[in-house]
Short mmCIF file of C-alpha atoms in Angstrom, two decimals:
data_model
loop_
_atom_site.label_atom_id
_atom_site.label_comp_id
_atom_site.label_asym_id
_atom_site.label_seq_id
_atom_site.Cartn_x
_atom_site.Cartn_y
_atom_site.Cartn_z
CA UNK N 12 -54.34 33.38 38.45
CA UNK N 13 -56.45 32.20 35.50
CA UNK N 14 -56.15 29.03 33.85
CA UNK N 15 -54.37 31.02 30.48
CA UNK N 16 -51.61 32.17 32.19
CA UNK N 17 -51.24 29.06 33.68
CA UNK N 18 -51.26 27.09 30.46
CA UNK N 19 -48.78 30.32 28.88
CA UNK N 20 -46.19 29.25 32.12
CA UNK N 21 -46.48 25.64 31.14
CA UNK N 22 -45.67 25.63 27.48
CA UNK N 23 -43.08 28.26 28.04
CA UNK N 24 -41.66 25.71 30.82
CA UNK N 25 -41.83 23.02 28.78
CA UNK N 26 -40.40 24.83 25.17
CA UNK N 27 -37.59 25.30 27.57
CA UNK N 28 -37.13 22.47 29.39
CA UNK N 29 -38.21 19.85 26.38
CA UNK N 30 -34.39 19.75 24.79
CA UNK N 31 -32.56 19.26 27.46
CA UNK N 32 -34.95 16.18 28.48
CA UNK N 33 -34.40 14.85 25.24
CA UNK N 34 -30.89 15.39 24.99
CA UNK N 35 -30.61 13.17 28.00
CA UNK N 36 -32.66 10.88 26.99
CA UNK N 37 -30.66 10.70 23.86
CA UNK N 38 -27.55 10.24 25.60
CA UNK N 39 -28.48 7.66 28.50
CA UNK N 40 -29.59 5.06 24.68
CA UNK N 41 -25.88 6.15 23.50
CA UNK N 42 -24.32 5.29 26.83
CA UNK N 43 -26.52 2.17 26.98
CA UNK N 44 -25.63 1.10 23.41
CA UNK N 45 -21.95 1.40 23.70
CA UNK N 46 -22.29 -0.74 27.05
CA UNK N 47 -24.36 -3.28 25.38
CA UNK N 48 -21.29 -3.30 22.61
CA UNK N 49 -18.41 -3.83 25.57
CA UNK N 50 -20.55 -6.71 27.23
CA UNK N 51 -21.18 -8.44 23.63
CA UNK N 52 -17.34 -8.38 22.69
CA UNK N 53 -16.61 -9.22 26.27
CA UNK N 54 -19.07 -12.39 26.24
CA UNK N 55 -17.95 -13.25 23.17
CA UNK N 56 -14.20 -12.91 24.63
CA UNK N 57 -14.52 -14.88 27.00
CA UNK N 58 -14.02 -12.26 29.55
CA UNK N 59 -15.38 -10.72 32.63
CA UNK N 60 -14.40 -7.08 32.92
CA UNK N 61 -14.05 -5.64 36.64
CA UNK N 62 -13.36 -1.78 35.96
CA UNK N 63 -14.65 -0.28 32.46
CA UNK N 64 -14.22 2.78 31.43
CA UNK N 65 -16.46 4.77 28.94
CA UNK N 66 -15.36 7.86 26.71
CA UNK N 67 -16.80 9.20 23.66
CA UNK N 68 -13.73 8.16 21.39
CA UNK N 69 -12.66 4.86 23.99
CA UNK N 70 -14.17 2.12 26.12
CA UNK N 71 -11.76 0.22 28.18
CA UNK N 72 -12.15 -2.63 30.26
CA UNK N 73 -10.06 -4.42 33.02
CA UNK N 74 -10.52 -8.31 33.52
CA UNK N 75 -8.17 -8.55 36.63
CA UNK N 76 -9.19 -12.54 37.13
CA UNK N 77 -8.26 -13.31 33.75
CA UNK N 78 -5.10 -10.54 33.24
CA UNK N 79 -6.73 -9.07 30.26
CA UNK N 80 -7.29 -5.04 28.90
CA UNK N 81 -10.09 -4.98 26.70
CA UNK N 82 -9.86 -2.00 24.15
CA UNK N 83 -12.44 -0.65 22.06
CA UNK N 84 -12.50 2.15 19.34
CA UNK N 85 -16.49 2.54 19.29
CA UNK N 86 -18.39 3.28 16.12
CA UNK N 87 -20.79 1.31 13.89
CA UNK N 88 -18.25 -1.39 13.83
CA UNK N 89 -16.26 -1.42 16.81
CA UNK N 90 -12.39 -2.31 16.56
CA UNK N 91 -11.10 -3.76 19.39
CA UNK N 92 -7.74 -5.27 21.36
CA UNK N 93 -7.62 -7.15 23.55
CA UNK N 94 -3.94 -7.12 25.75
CA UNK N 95 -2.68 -9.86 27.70
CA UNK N 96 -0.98 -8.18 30.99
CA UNK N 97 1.39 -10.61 31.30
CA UNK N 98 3.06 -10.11 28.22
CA UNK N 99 3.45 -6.63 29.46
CA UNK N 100 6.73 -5.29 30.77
CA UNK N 101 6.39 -1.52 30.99
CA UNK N 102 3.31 0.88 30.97
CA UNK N 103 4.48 4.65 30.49
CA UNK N 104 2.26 7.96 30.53
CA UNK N 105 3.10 10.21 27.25
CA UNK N 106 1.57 13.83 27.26
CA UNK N 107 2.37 16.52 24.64
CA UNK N 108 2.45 20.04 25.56
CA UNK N 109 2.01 23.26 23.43
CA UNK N 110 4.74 25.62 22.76
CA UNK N 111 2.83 28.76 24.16
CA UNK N 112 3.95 29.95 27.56
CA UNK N 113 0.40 28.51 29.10
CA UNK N 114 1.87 25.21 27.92
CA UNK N 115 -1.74 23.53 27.39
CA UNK N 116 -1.65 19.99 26.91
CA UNK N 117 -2.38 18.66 23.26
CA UNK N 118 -1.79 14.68 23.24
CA UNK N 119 -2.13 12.40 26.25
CA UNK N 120 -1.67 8.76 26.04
CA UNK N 121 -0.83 5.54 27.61
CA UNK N 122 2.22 3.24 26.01
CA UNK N 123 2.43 -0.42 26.61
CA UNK N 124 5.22 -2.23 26.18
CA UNK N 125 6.32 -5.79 25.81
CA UNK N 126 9.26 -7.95 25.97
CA UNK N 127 12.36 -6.09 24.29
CA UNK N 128 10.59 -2.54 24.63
CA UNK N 129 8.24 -3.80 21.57
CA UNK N 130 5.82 -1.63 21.87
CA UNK N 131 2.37 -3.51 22.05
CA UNK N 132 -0.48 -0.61 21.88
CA UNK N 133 -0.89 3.28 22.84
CA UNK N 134 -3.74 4.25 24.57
CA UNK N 135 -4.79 7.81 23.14
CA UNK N 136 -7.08 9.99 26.30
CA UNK N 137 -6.99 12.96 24.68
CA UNK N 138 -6.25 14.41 21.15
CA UNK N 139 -6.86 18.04 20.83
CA UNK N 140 -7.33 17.59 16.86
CA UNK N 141 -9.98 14.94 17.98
CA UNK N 142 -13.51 17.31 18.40
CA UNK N 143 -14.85 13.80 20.97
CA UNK N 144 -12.28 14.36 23.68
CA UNK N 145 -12.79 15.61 26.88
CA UNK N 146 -10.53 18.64 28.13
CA UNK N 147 -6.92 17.51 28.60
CA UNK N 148 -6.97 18.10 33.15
CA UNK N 149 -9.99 15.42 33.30
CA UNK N 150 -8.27 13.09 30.77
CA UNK N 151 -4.73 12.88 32.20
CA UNK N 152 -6.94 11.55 35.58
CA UNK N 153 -8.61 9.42 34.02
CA UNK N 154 -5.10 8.33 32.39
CA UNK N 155 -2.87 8.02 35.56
CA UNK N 156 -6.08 6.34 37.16
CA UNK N 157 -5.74 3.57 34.42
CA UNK N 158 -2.13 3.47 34.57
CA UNK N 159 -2.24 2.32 38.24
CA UNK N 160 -4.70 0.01 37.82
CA UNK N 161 -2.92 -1.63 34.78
CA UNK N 162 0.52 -1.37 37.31
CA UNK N 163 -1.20 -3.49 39.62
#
């Protein structure tokens, strides 16, 4: 094998392989950005989250010490709630189903409520008008997942 061909393999290898390196690259500064974001609002919070969760549209986290959800609607300024889980009386799972015979699922979400069934926030997993979510199976998990830890 001559050195051309060898330099011909490499560049193909690398024209090839080059994207997907950066794309992860790309996404590991997203994922580190958006955790940087929870700890900051967190710290400045007063809180100490024990289970986080992070999704493209949603970043949740779970103080357990201090009885406290942390919500967060990322973006280049973050909204966020923050829910006191003693003021909460009932958590409910809501999921929305087409009206074709497969029956896909189009809207899952969690419902808190508060004293006198006031409803205090809704947790939205999946949207399938939003283009961020995941597919529905993986994000009803993750949403009876967070509706047992929030139980206990």
């Amino acid at each position: 094998m001559d050195t051309a061909s060898s330099l011909i393999g490499l560049g193909l290898l690398l024209v090839f392989i080059g994207p997907i390196l950066i794309l992860i690259v790309q996404q590991n500064k997203q994922e580190k950005k958006t955790l940087n974001k929870l700890k900051t609002i967190s710290r400045d919070n007063n809180l100490n989250p024990d289970t986080t969760e992070l999704l493209e549209n949603l970043i949740l986290g779970l103080d357990l010490k201090a009885r406290k959800l942390l919500i967060v609607n990322p973006g280049k300024n973050p909204e966020y709630n923050i829910l006191n889980l003693k003021e909460l009386k009932e958590i409910g799972l809501s999921t929305q189903k087409d009206k074709n015979p497969e029956g896909r699922l189009n809207y899952i979400s969690l419902n808190l409520f508060g004293v006198k069934n006031k409803k205090l926030d809704e947790i939205v997993f999946y949207n399938e008008d939003d283009e961020n979510s995941l597919n529905a199976e993986a994000c009803l998990v993750l949403a009876k997942k967070w509706e047992n830890l929030i139980r206990t």
